[in-house]
XYZ file of C-alpha atoms in Angstrom:
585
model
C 0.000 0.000 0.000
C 1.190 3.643 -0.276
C 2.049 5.556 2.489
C -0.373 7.702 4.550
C -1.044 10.943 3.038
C 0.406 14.192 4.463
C -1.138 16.191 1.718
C -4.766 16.296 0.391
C -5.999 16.421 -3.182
C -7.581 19.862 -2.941
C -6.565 23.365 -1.622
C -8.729 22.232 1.157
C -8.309 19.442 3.970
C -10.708 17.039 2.884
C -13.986 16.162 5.592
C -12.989 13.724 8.140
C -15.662 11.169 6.710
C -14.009 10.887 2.929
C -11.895 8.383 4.514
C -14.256 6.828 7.206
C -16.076 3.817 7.403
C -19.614 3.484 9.212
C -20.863 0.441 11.052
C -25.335 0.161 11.753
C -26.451 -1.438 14.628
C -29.613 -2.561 14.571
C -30.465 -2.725 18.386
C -33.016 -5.068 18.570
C -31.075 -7.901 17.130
C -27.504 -7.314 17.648
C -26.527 -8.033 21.279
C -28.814 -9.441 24.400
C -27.638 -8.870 27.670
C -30.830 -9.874 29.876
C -32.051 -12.601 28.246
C -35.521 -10.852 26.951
C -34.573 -11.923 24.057
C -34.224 -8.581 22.228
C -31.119 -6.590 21.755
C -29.824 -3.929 24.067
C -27.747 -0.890 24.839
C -25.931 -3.253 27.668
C -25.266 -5.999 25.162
C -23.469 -3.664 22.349
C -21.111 -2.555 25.508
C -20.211 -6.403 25.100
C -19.104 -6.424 21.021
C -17.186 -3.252 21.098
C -14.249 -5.042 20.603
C -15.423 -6.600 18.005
C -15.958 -3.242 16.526
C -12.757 -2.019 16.949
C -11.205 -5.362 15.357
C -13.415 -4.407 12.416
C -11.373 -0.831 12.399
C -14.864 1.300 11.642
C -14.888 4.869 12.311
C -18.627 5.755 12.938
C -21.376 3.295 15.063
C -24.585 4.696 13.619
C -27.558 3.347 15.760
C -31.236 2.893 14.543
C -33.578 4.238 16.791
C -33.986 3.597 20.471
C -36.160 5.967 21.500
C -39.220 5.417 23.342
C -41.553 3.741 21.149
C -44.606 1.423 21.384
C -42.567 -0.428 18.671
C -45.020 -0.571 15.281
C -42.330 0.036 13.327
C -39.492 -1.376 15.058
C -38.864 1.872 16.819
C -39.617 3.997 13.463
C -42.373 5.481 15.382
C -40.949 7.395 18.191
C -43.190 8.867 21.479
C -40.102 10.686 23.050
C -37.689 11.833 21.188
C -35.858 12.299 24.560
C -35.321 9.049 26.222
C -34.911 5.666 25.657
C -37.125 2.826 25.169
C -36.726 0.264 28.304
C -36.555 -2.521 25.684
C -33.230 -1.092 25.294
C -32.055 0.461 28.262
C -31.644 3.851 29.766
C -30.163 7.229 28.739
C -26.894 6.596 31.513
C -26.575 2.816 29.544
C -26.385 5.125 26.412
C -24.670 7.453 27.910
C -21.919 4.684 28.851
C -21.972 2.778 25.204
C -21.023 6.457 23.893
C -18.012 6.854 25.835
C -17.092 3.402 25.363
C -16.777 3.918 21.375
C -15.326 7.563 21.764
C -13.064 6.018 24.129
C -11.714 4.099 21.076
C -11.982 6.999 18.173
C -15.641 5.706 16.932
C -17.763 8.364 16.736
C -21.534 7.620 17.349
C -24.844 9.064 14.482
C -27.958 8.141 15.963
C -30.946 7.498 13.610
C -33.179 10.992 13.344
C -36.897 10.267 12.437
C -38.672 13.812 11.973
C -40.876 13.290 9.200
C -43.539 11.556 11.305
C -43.926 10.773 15.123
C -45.669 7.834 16.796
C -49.891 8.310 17.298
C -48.566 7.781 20.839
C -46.371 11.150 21.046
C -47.790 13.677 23.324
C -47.712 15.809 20.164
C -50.045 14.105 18.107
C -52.516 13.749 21.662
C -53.011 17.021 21.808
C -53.522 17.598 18.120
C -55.689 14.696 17.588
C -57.770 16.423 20.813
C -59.852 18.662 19.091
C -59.993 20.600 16.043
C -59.073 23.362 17.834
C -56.014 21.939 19.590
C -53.000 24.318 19.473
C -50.597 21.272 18.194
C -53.803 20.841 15.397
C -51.393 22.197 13.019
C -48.709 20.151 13.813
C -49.712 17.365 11.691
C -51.225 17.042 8.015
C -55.536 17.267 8.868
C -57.670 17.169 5.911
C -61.251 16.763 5.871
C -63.232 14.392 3.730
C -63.186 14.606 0.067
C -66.425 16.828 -1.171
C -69.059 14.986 -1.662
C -68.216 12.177 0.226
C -69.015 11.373 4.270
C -66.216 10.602 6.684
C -65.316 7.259 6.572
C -67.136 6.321 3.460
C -64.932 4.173 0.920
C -63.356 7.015 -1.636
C -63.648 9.913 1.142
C -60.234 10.262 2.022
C -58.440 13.272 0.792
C -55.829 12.088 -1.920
C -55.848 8.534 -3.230
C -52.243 8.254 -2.305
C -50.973 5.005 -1.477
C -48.513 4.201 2.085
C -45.171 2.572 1.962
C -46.820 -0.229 4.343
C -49.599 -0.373 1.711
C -53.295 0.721 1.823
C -54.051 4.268 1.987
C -51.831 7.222 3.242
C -55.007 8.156 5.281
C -56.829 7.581 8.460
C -59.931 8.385 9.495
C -60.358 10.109 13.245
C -63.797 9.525 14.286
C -64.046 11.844 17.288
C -62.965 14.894 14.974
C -63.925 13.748 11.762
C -60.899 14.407 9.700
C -58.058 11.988 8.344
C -55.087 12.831 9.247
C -51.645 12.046 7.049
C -49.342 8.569 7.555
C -47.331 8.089 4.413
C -45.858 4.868 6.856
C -48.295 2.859 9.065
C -51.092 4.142 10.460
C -49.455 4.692 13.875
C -46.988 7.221 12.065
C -48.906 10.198 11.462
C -46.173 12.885 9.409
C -45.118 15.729 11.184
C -46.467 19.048 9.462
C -42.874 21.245 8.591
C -44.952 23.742 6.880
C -45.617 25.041 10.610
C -42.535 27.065 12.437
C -43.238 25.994 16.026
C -42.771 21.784 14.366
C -39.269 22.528 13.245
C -38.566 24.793 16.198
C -39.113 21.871 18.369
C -37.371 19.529 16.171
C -34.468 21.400 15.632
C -34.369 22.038 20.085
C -34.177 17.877 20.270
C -31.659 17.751 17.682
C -29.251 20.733 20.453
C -30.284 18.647 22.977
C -28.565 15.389 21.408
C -25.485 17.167 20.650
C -25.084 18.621 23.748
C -25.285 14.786 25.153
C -22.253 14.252 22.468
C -23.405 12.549 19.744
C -21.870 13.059 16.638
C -24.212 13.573 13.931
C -27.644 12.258 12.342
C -28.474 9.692 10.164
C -31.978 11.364 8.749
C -34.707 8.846 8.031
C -36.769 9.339 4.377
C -35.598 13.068 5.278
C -36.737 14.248 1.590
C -40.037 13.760 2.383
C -40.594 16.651 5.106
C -41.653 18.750 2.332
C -45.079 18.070 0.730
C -48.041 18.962 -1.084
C -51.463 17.632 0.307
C -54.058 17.776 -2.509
C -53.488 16.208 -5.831
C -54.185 12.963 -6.593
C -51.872 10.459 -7.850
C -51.375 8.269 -10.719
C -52.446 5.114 -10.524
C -50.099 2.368 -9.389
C -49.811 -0.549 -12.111
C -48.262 -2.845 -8.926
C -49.554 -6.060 -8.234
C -50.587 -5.467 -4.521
C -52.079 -1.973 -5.310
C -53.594 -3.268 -8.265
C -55.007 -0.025 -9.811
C -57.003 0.992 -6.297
C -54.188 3.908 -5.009
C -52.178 6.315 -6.245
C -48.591 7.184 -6.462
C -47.542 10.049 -4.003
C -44.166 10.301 -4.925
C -44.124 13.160 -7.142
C -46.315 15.093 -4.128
C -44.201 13.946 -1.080
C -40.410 13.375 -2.200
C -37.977 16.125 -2.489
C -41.277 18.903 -2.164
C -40.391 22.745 -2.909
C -39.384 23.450 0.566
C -37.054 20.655 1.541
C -33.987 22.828 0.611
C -34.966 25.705 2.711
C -36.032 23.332 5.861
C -32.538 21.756 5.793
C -30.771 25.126 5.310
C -32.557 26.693 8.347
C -31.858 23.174 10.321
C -27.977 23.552 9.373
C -28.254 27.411 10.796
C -30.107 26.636 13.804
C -28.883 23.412 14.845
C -24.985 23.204 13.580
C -23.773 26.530 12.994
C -21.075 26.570 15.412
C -20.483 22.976 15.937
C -19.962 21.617 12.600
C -16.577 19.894 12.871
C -16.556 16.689 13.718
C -20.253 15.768 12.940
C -21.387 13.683 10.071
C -25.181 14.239 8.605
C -26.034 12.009 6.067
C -30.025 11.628 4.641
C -32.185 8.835 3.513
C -33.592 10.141 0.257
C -35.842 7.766 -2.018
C -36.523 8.797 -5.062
C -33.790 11.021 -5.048
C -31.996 11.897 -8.239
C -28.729 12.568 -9.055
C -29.255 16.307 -9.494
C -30.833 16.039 -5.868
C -27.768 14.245 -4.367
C -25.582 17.191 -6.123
C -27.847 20.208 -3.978
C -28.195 17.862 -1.064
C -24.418 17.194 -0.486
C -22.995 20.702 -1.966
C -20.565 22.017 0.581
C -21.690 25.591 -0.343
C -24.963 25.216 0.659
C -24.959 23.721 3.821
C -27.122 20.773 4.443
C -26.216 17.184 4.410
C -22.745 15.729 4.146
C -24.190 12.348 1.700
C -27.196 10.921 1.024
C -28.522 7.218 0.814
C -29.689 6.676 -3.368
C -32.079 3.713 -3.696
C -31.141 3.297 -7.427
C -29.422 0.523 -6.955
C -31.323 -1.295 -4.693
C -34.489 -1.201 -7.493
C -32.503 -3.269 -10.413
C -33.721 -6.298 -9.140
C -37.432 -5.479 -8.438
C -40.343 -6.241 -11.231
C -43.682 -3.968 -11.233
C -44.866 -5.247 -7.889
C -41.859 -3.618 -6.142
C -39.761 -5.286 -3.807
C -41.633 -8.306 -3.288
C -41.233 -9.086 -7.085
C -38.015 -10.862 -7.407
C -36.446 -10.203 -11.520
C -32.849 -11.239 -11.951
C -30.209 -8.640 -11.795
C -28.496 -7.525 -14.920
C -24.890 -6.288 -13.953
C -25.126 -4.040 -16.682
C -27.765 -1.763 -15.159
C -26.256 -1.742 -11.893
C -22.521 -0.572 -13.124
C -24.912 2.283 -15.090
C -26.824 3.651 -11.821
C -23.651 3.442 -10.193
C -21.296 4.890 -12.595
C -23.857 7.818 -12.892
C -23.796 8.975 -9.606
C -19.946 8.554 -9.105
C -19.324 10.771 -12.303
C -22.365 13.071 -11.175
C -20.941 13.629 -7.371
C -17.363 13.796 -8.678
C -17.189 17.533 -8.405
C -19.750 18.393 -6.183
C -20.708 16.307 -3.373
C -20.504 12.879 -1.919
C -21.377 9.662 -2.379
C -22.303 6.944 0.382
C -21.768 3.541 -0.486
C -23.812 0.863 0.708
C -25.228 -2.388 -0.271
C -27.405 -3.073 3.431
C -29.327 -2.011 5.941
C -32.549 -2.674 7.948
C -34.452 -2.414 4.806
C -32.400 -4.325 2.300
C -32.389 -7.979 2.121
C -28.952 -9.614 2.443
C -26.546 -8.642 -0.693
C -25.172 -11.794 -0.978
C -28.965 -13.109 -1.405
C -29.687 -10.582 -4.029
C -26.747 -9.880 -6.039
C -24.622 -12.884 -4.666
C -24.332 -16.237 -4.612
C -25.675 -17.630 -0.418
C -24.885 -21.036 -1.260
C -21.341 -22.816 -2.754
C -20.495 -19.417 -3.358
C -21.205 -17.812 -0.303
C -17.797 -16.514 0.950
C -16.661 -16.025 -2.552
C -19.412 -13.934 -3.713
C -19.508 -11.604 -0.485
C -16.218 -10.966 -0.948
C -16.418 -9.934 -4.299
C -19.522 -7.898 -3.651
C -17.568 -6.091 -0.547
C -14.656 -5.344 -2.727
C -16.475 -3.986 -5.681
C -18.624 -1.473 -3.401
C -15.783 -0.712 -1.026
C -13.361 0.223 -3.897
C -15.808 3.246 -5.634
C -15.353 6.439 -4.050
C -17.513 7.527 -1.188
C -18.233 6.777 2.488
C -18.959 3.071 2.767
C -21.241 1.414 5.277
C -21.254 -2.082 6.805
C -24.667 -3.098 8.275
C -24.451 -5.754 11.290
C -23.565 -9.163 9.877
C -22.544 -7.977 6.286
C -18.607 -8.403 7.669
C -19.607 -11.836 8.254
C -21.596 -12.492 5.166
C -25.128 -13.032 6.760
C -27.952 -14.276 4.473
C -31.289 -14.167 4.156
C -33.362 -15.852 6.551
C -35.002 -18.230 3.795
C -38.014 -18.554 6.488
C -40.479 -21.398 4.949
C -43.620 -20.274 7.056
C -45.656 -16.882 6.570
C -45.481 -17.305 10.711
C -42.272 -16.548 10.918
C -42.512 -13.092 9.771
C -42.676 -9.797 12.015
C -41.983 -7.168 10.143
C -45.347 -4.786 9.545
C -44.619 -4.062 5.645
C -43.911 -8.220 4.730
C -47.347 -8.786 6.914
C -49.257 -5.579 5.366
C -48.338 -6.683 2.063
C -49.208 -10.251 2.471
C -52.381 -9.056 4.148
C -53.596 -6.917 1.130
C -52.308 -9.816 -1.598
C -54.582 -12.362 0.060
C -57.242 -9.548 0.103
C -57.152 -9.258 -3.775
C -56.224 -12.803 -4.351
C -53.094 -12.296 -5.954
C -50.564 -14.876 -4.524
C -51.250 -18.482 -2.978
C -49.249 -19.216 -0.103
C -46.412 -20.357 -1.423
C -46.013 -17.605 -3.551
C -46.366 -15.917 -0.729
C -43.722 -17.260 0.946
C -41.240 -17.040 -2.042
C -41.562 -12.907 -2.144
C -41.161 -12.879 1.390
C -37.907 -14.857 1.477
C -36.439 -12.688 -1.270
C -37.777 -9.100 -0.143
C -38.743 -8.638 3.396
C -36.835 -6.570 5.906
C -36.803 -9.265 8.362
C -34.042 -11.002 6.434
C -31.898 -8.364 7.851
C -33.308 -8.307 10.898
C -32.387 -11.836 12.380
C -30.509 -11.906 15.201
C -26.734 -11.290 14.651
C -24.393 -14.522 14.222
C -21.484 -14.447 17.059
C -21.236 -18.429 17.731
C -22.652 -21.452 16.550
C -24.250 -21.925 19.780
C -28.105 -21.959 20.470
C -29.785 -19.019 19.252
C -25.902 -17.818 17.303
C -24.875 -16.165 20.737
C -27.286 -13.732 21.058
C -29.578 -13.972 23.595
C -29.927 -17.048 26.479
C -33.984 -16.507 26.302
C -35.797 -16.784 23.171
C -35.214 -14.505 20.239
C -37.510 -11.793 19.151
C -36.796 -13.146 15.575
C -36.002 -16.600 14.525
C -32.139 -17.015 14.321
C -31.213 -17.749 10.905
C -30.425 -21.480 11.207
C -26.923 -21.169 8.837
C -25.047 -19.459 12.363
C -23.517 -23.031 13.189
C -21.527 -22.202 9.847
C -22.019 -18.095 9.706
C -20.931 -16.776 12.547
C -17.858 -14.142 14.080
C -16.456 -16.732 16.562
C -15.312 -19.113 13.605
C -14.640 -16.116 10.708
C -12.471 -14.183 13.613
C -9.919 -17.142 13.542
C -9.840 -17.360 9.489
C -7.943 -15.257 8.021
C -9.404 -15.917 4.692
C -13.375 -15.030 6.119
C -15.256 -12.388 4.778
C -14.577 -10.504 7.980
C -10.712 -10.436 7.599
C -11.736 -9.274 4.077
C -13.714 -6.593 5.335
C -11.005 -5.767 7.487
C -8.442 -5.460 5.028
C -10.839 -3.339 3.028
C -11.386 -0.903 5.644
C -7.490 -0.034 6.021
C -6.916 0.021 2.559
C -9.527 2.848 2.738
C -7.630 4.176 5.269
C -4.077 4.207 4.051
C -4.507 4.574 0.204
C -5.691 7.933 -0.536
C -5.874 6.721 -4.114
C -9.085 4.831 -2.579
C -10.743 7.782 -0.787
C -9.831 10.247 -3.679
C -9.019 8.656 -6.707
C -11.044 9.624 -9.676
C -13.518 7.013 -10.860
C -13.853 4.876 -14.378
C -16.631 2.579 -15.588
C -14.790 -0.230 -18.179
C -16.423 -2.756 -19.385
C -20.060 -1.265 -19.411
C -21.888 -3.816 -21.654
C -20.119 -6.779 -19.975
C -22.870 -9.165 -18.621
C -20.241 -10.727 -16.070
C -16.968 -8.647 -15.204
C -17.438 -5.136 -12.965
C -14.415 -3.493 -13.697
C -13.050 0.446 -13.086
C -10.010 2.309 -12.450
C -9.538 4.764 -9.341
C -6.828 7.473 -10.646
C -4.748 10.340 -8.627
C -1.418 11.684 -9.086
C -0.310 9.159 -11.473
C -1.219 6.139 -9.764
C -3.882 4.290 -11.086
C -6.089 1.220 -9.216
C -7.990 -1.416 -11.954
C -10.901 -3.121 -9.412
C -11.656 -6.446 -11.844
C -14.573 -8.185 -10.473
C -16.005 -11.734 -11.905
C -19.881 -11.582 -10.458
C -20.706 -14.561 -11.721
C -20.022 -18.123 -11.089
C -18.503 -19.340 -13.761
C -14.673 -18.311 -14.948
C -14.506 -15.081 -17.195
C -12.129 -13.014 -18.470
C -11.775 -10.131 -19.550
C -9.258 -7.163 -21.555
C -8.600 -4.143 -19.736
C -5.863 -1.919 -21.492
C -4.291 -0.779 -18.034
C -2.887 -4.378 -17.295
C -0.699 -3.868 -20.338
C 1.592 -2.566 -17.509
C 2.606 -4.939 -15.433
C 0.922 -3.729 -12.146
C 1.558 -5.040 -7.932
C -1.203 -6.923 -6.600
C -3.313 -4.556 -4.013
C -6.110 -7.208 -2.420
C -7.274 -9.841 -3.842
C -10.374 -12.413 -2.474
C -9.223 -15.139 -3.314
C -5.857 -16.968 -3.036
C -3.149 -16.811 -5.091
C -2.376 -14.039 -7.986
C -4.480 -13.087 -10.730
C -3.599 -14.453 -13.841
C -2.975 -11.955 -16.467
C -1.658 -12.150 -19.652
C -0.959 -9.139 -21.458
C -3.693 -7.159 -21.072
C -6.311 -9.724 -20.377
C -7.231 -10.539 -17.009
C -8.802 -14.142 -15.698
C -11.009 -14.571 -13.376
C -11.938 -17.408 -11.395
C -15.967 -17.410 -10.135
C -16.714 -14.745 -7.995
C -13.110 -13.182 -8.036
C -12.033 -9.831 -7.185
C -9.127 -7.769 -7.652
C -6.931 -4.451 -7.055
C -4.077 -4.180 -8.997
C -1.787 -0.801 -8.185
C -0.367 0.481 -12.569
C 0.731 3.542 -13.285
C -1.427 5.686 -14.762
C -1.580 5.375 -19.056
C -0.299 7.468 -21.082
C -3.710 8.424 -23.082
């Protein structure tokens, strides 16, 4: 590797987090320390060392806050305190010193565009029509001509994430009120001052408790417009009966102004140090280049959901179509080039929401460590901020769950509610776009051993433990130096200590190959070719660099790559990094 950099690309000294790596921690199912069998602030105090072996620079938590738990926590009642599931504010307290004692900084999850039904907020609102906090969420009374609570009387015909409508009817006032989630989510109202004000107080508040920065949930939608209708949805769940409320609720006409006045209120004055990255759906790459401008202080990066759409049919994520590599080097090729001067990218293939990559774009079975690898190296090689979700250093799969009864996440059971309801899917149909897109296949409890329940909790777990931990699991990968956490490892210092990696401009080759993700990373005349077989079959592949004989960087598998003038072969799911010097054209 080359030595650590003393001087950066740019007149400037680059943002701390162009060369960090962030770790999520789902709470619920990453450590149990009482034997509830759900995952706590007191059992991540017990795997910080396995944090630190990892070498990641930023712990960002989902939510812990008080919550009656809909939505996993999505749906918060105090913004202020922690849920009991999970601890208390001093074991928080205590898991925040523990990380800063070992230079991990700690994001915690930020969910302002809706509250729980349970908040005192939405209590008071829901009160009375004349409640003070009445304006604090979206109330719209029935469509004209129709009765409250009469089918067609809600306000839009906008379909929810969860499914159904995006309205609910509250019979002691009368009106519906606005839950582009589940019904227990009602959105927050930024459109009124005294919302944000109080927002923007809790958000002090955690910074003066010394966190270090927000990860901000579907944070593009705060801005909205409340009255057209939508398009009809041609999905197979929504089946023509709701519309699409994207182009009314996703990056609205004020989102750029709310996040402006957040950045003056909230981190003017603090700013070093912090990271702020946003979930964004729908988000285009001209968003991403406003969102994460420097100049106009708002978010550092944003999540894209391109990329995690290429293999979804019509019905959405629940409709499994194979992945064509082609489309996937194209959405990500885009936003590299279109964050290259402007901006910054964050690179990520899972989270709470995603299904296990080497599931979707991998190969779980023969393949397994091969294809994770490969997968980690491709991602982890473009330029950005990556982030490792719980398990992904270890190569977790999907949960493969055989029985409809061994889901608990709300969208998977919404959705399988309203495909029965239109008599779309048999059960084992069912089953089959459950095991490929529900968030519970992240969600199982994390694999440390191979002992009952993978480690995590003596009582019985919240979510069934994916039955692979006897092979899966940290306790056997820690002492193999060839498992895919050593590989992530190796990954993150490379990030680290090649500034090539973290700076390095970026170059799609081989766009129309089916098989072989390949692109160079460039500065100062030192150029990194990435040569990726996804696929499970040998391939090769020419690539003009390797004319130049070139020093192997990381590889996946072992051995050297065999190349041969300027053709490169690749065994099945192998990855390289060769270090060339730059060509002359």
């Amino acid at each position: 590797m080359s030595a650590h950099p003393t001087t950066p690309p740019a007149a400037h000294t680059p943002a701390w987090w162009t060369s960090a790596v962030v770790y999520q921690i789902y709470p619920r199912s990453f450590q149990d320390s009482d034997g509830d069998g759900v995952g706590d602030l007191r059992g991540v105090l017990r795997r910080i060392d396995h944090l630190a072996e990892l070498g990641v620079d930023v712990v960002w938590f989902s939510p812990m806050y008080r919550s009656p738990q809909d939505d996993n926590g999505y749906d918060i009642s105090d913004y202020q305190d922690i849920d009991p599931l999970f601890g208390t504010l001093d074991d928080l307290d205590e898991v925040v010193a523990a990380l800063h004692a070992r230079g991990i900084k700690v994001v915690m999850d930020l969910v302002v565009n809706h509250t729980s039904d349970e908040h005192p907020w939405f209590a008071e609102s829901r009160s009375s029509i004349d409640s003070p906090k009445r304006d604090w969420y979206w109330w719209r009374p029935a469509r004209a001509g129709f009765a409250p609570g009469e089918p067609g009387a809600e306000p839009t015909n906008w379909e929810s994430f969860f499914s159904g409508s995006t309205w609910e009817l509250d019979a002691d006032t009368g009106e519906y009120y606005l839950h582009l989630f589940s019904r227990k989510q009602p959105d927050l109202n930024w459109e009124n001052p005294q919302v944000r004000d109080a927002v923007y107080a809790m958000m002090r508040w955690w910074l003066d408790r010394g966190i270090d920065g927000f990860r901000m949930d579907v944070i593009n939608l705060i801005s909205k417009a409340t009255h057209p209708d939508g398009s009809l949805s041609d999905g197979a769940v929504a089946h023509g009966l709701f519309g699409d409320a994207g182009p009314f609720t996703m990056n609205g006409p004020r989102l750029h102004e709310f996040l402006q006045e957040m950045h003056r209120d909230v981190f003017h004055g603090r700013r070093d140090g912090l990271l702020l990255v946003g979930e964004t759906p729908g988000a285009t790459v001209e968003d991403g280049v406003l969102l994460t401008d420097p100049a106009r202080a708002e978010l550092d990066m944003v999540f894209t959901f391109e990329h995690m759409g290429l293999d979804h049919g019509p019905g959405g994520r629940f409709d499994r179509r194979p992945l064509d590599l082609r489309d996937l080097k194209a959405t990500m090729a885009r936003w590299q080039h279109g964050l290259e001067s402007t901006g910054w990218n964050s690179l990520y293939w899972e989270n709470h929401d995603q299904p296990r990559i080497v599931s979707r774009f991998g190969d779980d079975g023969a393949h397994r460590r091969d294809s994770a690898t490969a997968l980690a190296t491709l991602l982890h090689l473009h330029r950005g901020t990556p982030y490792v979700y719980q398990g992904e250093e270890l190569g977790m799969t999907n949960a493969h769950f055989a029985a409809l009864s061994s889901y608990r996440d709300i969208e998977s059971l919404n959705f399988a509610s309203s495909a029965r309801a239109l008599g779309l899917l048999d059960e084992q149909q069912l089953v089959g776009a459950l095991a490929f897109g529900s968030r519970d296949n992240a969600r199982t409890p994390m694999q440390w051993d191979a002992t009952t329940h993978a480690g995590f909790t003596t009582g019985e777990p919240w979510l069934q433990v994916n039955p692979n931990h006897v092979d899966v699991n940290a306790a056997s990968e820690r002492v193999d130096e060839a498992s895919v956490f050593h590989h992530y490892r190796r990954l993150i210092a490379l990030r680290h200590d090649d500034r090539v990696v973290r700076f390095g401009d970026f170059r799609m080759l081989l766009p129309d190959d089916p098989d072989v993700y390949a692109f160079t990373r460039s500065l100062e005349g030192t150029t990194l070719v990435v040569a990726c077989n996804i696929s499970g079959s040998p391939r090769s592949a020419s690539i003009a660099e390797l004319a130049v004989p070139g020093e192997l960087v990381l590889g996946n598998l072992p051995g050297e790559p065999a190349i041969h003038g300027d053709v490169v072969s690749l065994r099945p799911w192998e990855a390289v990094v060769l270090r060339v010097r730059r060509s002359s054209d």
